[in-house]
Amino acid sequence: MKKQKVSSPVIRRLPRYYRHLNDLHQAGVERISSNALGNSLGLTASQIRQDLSCFGEFGQQGYGYNVSTLRDEIADILGMNRGHTAVILGVGNLGRALMENFHFDRSGVALAAAFDVVPDLVGREVSGIPVHHVDHLEEYLAQHPASIGVLTVPGRVAPGIANRLVRSGVKGIWNFTNIELSLAAPDVVVEDVHFADSLLALSYMISEVP
């Protein structure tokens, strides 16, 4: 596999490739050309080949791509086979919705624990995930290291919680708090999820429709 700096747009297209290839695999499709893959995703064959070339050589001329092999290669590139473990901070409406409805395991991430301060939640399980008091965060992570912290806490406490996660060895933060985190840890990756941004983009696009 090539070692090079890969642009953010390429990285963000990889999950689309994976999902589509997985659907094709489930449907029994064994191979696909770059033209067919591009057409189904609204991309050009050249874009598909260029994106994949960032990571190595895939496919055969005159044959195309083996669907299951390419799917597995992209899963490996995305880190789905590296045993990532996550903890979630905040078991309010959004946190609970993620715990009950989002399949972390399908992305290769094991959701191991949740943390909150509400007495009625602490000590219970939500969808089989134990809820601990946030005061025990560092103690828990010292015994059960996690690579990802999912933030669904109120914005006012998010920076403090994020820094506690970083000090405890977490390498990535999935941030649903609608605030921009400023961390003194350049090696920690923050992925911000802003629902309003997506909705406003949709609002703009439908407003432009004649």
Short mmCIF file of C-alpha atoms in Angstrom, two decimals:
data_model
loop_
_atom_site.label_atom_id
_atom_site.label_comp_id
_atom_site.label_asym_id
_atom_site.label_seq_id
_atom_site.Cartn_x
_atom_site.Cartn_y
_atom_site.Cartn_z
CA MET A 1 0.00 0.00 0.00
CA LYS A 2 1.31 3.45 -0.88
CA LYS A 3 2.28 5.86 1.88
CA GLN A 4 1.31 9.36 0.81
CA LYS A 5 -0.75 12.30 1.90
CA VAL A 6 -4.33 11.68 0.86
CA SER A 7 -6.74 14.58 0.42
CA SER A 8 -9.87 14.90 2.54
CA PRO A 9 -12.26 14.61 -0.45
CA VAL A 10 -10.71 11.26 -1.38
CA ILE A 11 -10.99 9.99 2.20
CA ARG A 12 -14.63 11.05 2.36
CA ARG A 13 -15.47 9.19 -0.83
CA LEU A 14 -14.06 5.91 0.48
CA PRO A 15 -17.04 5.11 2.75
CA ARG A 16 -19.34 5.61 -0.26
CA TYR A 17 -17.27 3.11 -2.21
CA TYR A 18 -17.36 0.68 0.68
CA ARG A 19 -21.14 0.92 1.17
CA HIS A 20 -21.84 0.45 -2.53
CA LEU A 21 -19.42 -2.44 -2.91
CA ASN A 22 -20.91 -4.09 0.16
CA ASP A 23 -24.39 -3.76 -1.37
CA LEU A 24 -23.11 -5.30 -4.60
CA HIS A 25 -21.49 -8.15 -2.69
CA GLN A 26 -24.71 -8.81 -0.78
CA ALA A 27 -26.53 -8.90 -4.14
CA GLY A 28 -24.12 -11.53 -5.45
CA VAL A 29 -22.20 -9.30 -7.89
CA GLU A 30 -18.67 -10.63 -8.36
CA ARG A 31 -17.00 -7.97 -10.45
CA ILE A 32 -17.55 -4.43 -11.68
CA SER A 33 -15.79 -2.02 -14.01
CA SER A 34 -14.67 1.45 -13.01
CA ASN A 35 -17.20 2.84 -15.52
CA ALA A 36 -20.09 0.96 -13.93
CA LEU A 37 -18.95 1.82 -10.42
CA GLY A 38 -18.60 5.48 -11.35
CA ASN A 39 -22.01 5.60 -13.04
CA SER A 40 -23.75 4.15 -10.01
CA LEU A 41 -22.07 6.69 -7.71
CA GLY A 42 -22.34 9.73 -9.96
CA LEU A 43 -18.57 9.88 -10.49
CA THR A 44 -16.32 9.38 -13.49
CA ALA A 45 -14.32 6.20 -14.03
CA SER A 46 -11.20 8.38 -13.99
CA GLN A 47 -12.10 9.71 -10.54
CA ILE A 48 -12.58 6.18 -9.21
CA ARG A 49 -9.21 5.04 -10.56
CA GLN A 50 -7.46 8.18 -9.33
CA ASP A 51 -8.89 7.82 -5.82
CA LEU A 52 -7.93 4.16 -5.53
CA SER A 53 -4.44 4.80 -6.92
CA CYS A 54 -3.69 6.78 -3.75
CA PHE A 55 -3.58 3.47 -1.89
CA GLY A 56 -2.19 0.97 -4.38
CA GLU A 57 -3.00 -0.93 -7.53
CA PHE A 58 -6.48 -2.43 -7.74
CA GLY A 59 -8.35 -4.17 -10.53
CA GLN A 60 -7.24 -5.69 -13.81
CA GLN A 61 -7.51 -4.22 -17.28
CA GLY A 62 -10.31 -5.94 -19.15
CA TYR A 63 -11.69 -7.46 -15.96
CA GLY A 64 -12.42 -4.56 -13.65
CA TYR A 65 -12.56 -4.97 -9.90
CA ASN A 66 -13.36 -8.05 -7.87
CA VAL A 67 -16.18 -6.69 -5.71
CA SER A 68 -15.49 -8.60 -2.49
CA THR A 69 -11.72 -8.09 -2.73
CA LEU A 70 -12.01 -4.34 -3.33
CA ARG A 71 -14.58 -4.03 -0.55
CA ASP A 72 -12.20 -5.75 1.87
CA GLU A 73 -9.25 -3.62 0.74
CA ILE A 74 -11.21 -0.42 1.34
CA ALA A 75 -12.37 -1.72 4.73
CA ASP A 76 -8.73 -2.21 5.65
CA ILE A 77 -7.79 1.27 4.39
CA LEU A 78 -10.60 2.75 6.52
CA GLY A 79 -9.31 0.95 9.60
CA MET A 80 -12.40 -1.21 9.99
CA ASN A 81 -10.26 -4.22 10.89
CA ARG A 82 -8.10 -2.56 13.52
CA GLY A 83 -10.28 -3.22 16.54
CA HIS A 84 -11.17 0.39 17.36
CA THR A 85 -13.06 0.86 20.61
CA ALA A 86 -15.26 3.85 21.46
CA VAL A 87 -16.84 5.40 24.54
CA ILE A 88 -19.74 7.82 24.43
CA LEU A 89 -19.97 10.88 26.66
CA GLY A 90 -23.54 11.99 27.28
CA VAL A 91 -26.58 9.71 27.35
CA GLY A 92 -29.21 12.34 26.61
CA ASN A 93 -31.56 12.22 23.65
CA LEU A 94 -28.83 12.17 20.99
CA GLY A 95 -26.47 9.92 22.88
CA ARG A 96 -29.21 7.43 23.61
CA ALA A 97 -30.37 7.52 19.98
CA LEU A 98 -26.86 6.65 18.81
CA MET A 99 -26.57 3.85 21.35
CA GLU A 100 -29.94 2.38 20.42
CA ASN A 101 -29.93 2.86 16.65
CA PHE A 102 -26.44 3.38 15.24
CA HIS A 103 -24.57 0.16 14.43
CA PHE A 104 -21.03 1.04 15.47
CA ASP A 105 -19.94 -2.53 14.78
CA ARG A 106 -20.77 -2.19 11.08
CA SER A 107 -18.05 0.47 10.90
CA GLY A 108 -15.58 -1.76 12.73
CA VAL A 109 -15.92 0.08 16.04
CA ALA A 110 -16.91 -1.54 19.32
CA LEU A 111 -18.91 0.78 21.59
CA ALA A 112 -17.73 -0.32 25.03
CA ALA A 113 -19.16 2.14 27.56
CA ALA A 114 -21.06 5.36 28.12
CA PHE A 115 -20.69 8.12 30.71
CA ASP A 116 -23.15 10.57 32.22
CA VAL A 117 -23.93 12.38 35.48
CA VAL A 118 -27.66 11.65 35.80
CA PRO A 119 -28.23 9.33 38.79
CA ASP A 120 -31.10 7.52 37.05
CA LEU A 121 -28.77 6.56 34.19
CA VAL A 122 -25.54 5.74 36.00
CA GLY A 123 -25.26 2.06 36.79
CA ARG A 124 -27.79 1.05 34.17
CA GLU A 125 -27.36 -0.32 30.65
CA VAL A 126 -28.65 1.21 27.43
CA SER A 127 -28.82 -1.30 24.57
CA GLY A 128 -26.45 -3.51 26.50
CA ILE A 129 -23.88 -0.72 27.02
CA PRO A 130 -23.03 0.07 30.67
CA VAL A 131 -23.38 3.69 31.79
CA HIS A 132 -20.73 4.92 34.22
CA HIS A 133 -20.44 8.20 36.11
CA VAL A 134 -18.24 10.64 34.23
CA ASP A 135 -16.12 11.06 37.37
CA HIS A 136 -14.81 7.56 36.67
CA LEU A 137 -13.78 8.32 33.07
CA GLU A 138 -10.01 8.34 33.62
CA GLU A 139 -10.13 5.26 35.83
CA TYR A 140 -12.15 3.36 33.24
CA LEU A 141 -9.91 4.34 30.31
CA ALA A 142 -6.78 3.40 32.25
CA GLN A 143 -8.16 -0.13 32.51
CA HIS A 144 -10.02 -0.24 29.18
CA PRO A 145 -8.24 1.97 26.61
CA ALA A 146 -10.39 3.42 23.84
CA SER A 147 -9.33 5.02 20.59
CA ILE A 148 -12.49 7.06 19.95
CA GLY A 149 -14.57 9.35 22.16
CA VAL A 150 -18.09 10.25 21.02
CA LEU A 151 -19.19 13.62 22.40
CA THR A 152 -22.93 14.22 22.82
CA VAL A 153 -22.61 16.38 25.95
CA PRO A 154 -23.79 20.00 26.29
CA GLY A 155 -21.46 22.41 24.53
CA ARG A 156 -20.44 24.18 27.72
CA VAL A 157 -18.74 21.06 29.10
CA ALA A 158 -17.43 19.69 25.81
CA PRO A 159 -13.92 21.26 25.90
CA GLY A 160 -13.21 19.94 29.38
CA ILE A 161 -14.46 16.46 28.56
CA ALA A 162 -12.52 16.43 25.28
CA ASN A 163 -9.28 17.32 27.06
CA ARG A 164 -9.88 14.57 29.61
CA LEU A 165 -10.29 12.11 26.76
CA VAL A 166 -7.07 13.29 25.15
CA ARG A 167 -5.13 12.96 28.39
CA SER A 168 -6.49 9.43 28.72
CA GLY A 169 -5.08 8.40 25.36
CA VAL A 170 -8.07 8.77 23.03
CA LYS A 171 -6.86 9.45 19.47
CA GLY A 172 -10.10 10.53 17.79
CA ILE A 173 -13.17 12.51 18.83
CA TRP A 174 -16.53 12.28 17.06
CA ASN A 175 -17.98 15.64 18.05
CA PHE A 176 -21.75 16.19 17.98
CA THR A 177 -21.74 19.22 20.30
CA ASN A 178 -22.00 21.96 17.62
CA ILE A 179 -18.95 23.75 19.02
CA GLU A 180 -15.47 23.84 17.55
CA LEU A 181 -12.97 22.12 19.81
CA SER A 182 -9.49 23.57 20.25
CA LEU A 183 -7.18 20.89 21.57
CA ALA A 184 -3.50 21.20 22.44
CA ALA A 185 -2.91 17.80 20.88
CA PRO A 186 -2.12 17.91 17.14
CA ASP A 187 -2.08 14.12 16.91
CA VAL A 188 -5.72 13.83 18.00
CA VAL A 189 -8.27 13.95 15.17
CA VAL A 190 -11.62 15.69 15.65
CA GLU A 191 -14.51 14.90 13.30
CA ASP A 192 -17.24 17.53 13.76
CA VAL A 193 -20.83 16.65 12.94
CA HIS A 194 -23.02 19.73 12.38
CA PHE A 195 -26.58 18.73 11.54
CA ALA A 196 -27.54 22.35 10.90
CA ASP A 197 -24.86 22.72 8.21
CA SER A 198 -26.30 19.82 6.26
CA LEU A 199 -29.84 21.12 6.62
CA LEU A 200 -28.85 24.65 5.53
CA ALA A 201 -27.01 23.24 2.50
CA LEU A 202 -30.18 21.36 1.59
CA SER A 203 -32.20 24.54 2.13
CA TYR A 204 -29.93 26.43 -0.26
CA MET A 205 -30.12 23.77 -2.95
CA ILE A 206 -33.91 23.48 -2.93
CA SER A 207 -34.18 27.27 -2.90
CA GLU A 208 -32.20 27.36 -6.14
CA VAL A 209 -34.53 24.93 -7.88
CA PRO A 210 -36.76 26.85 -10.35
#
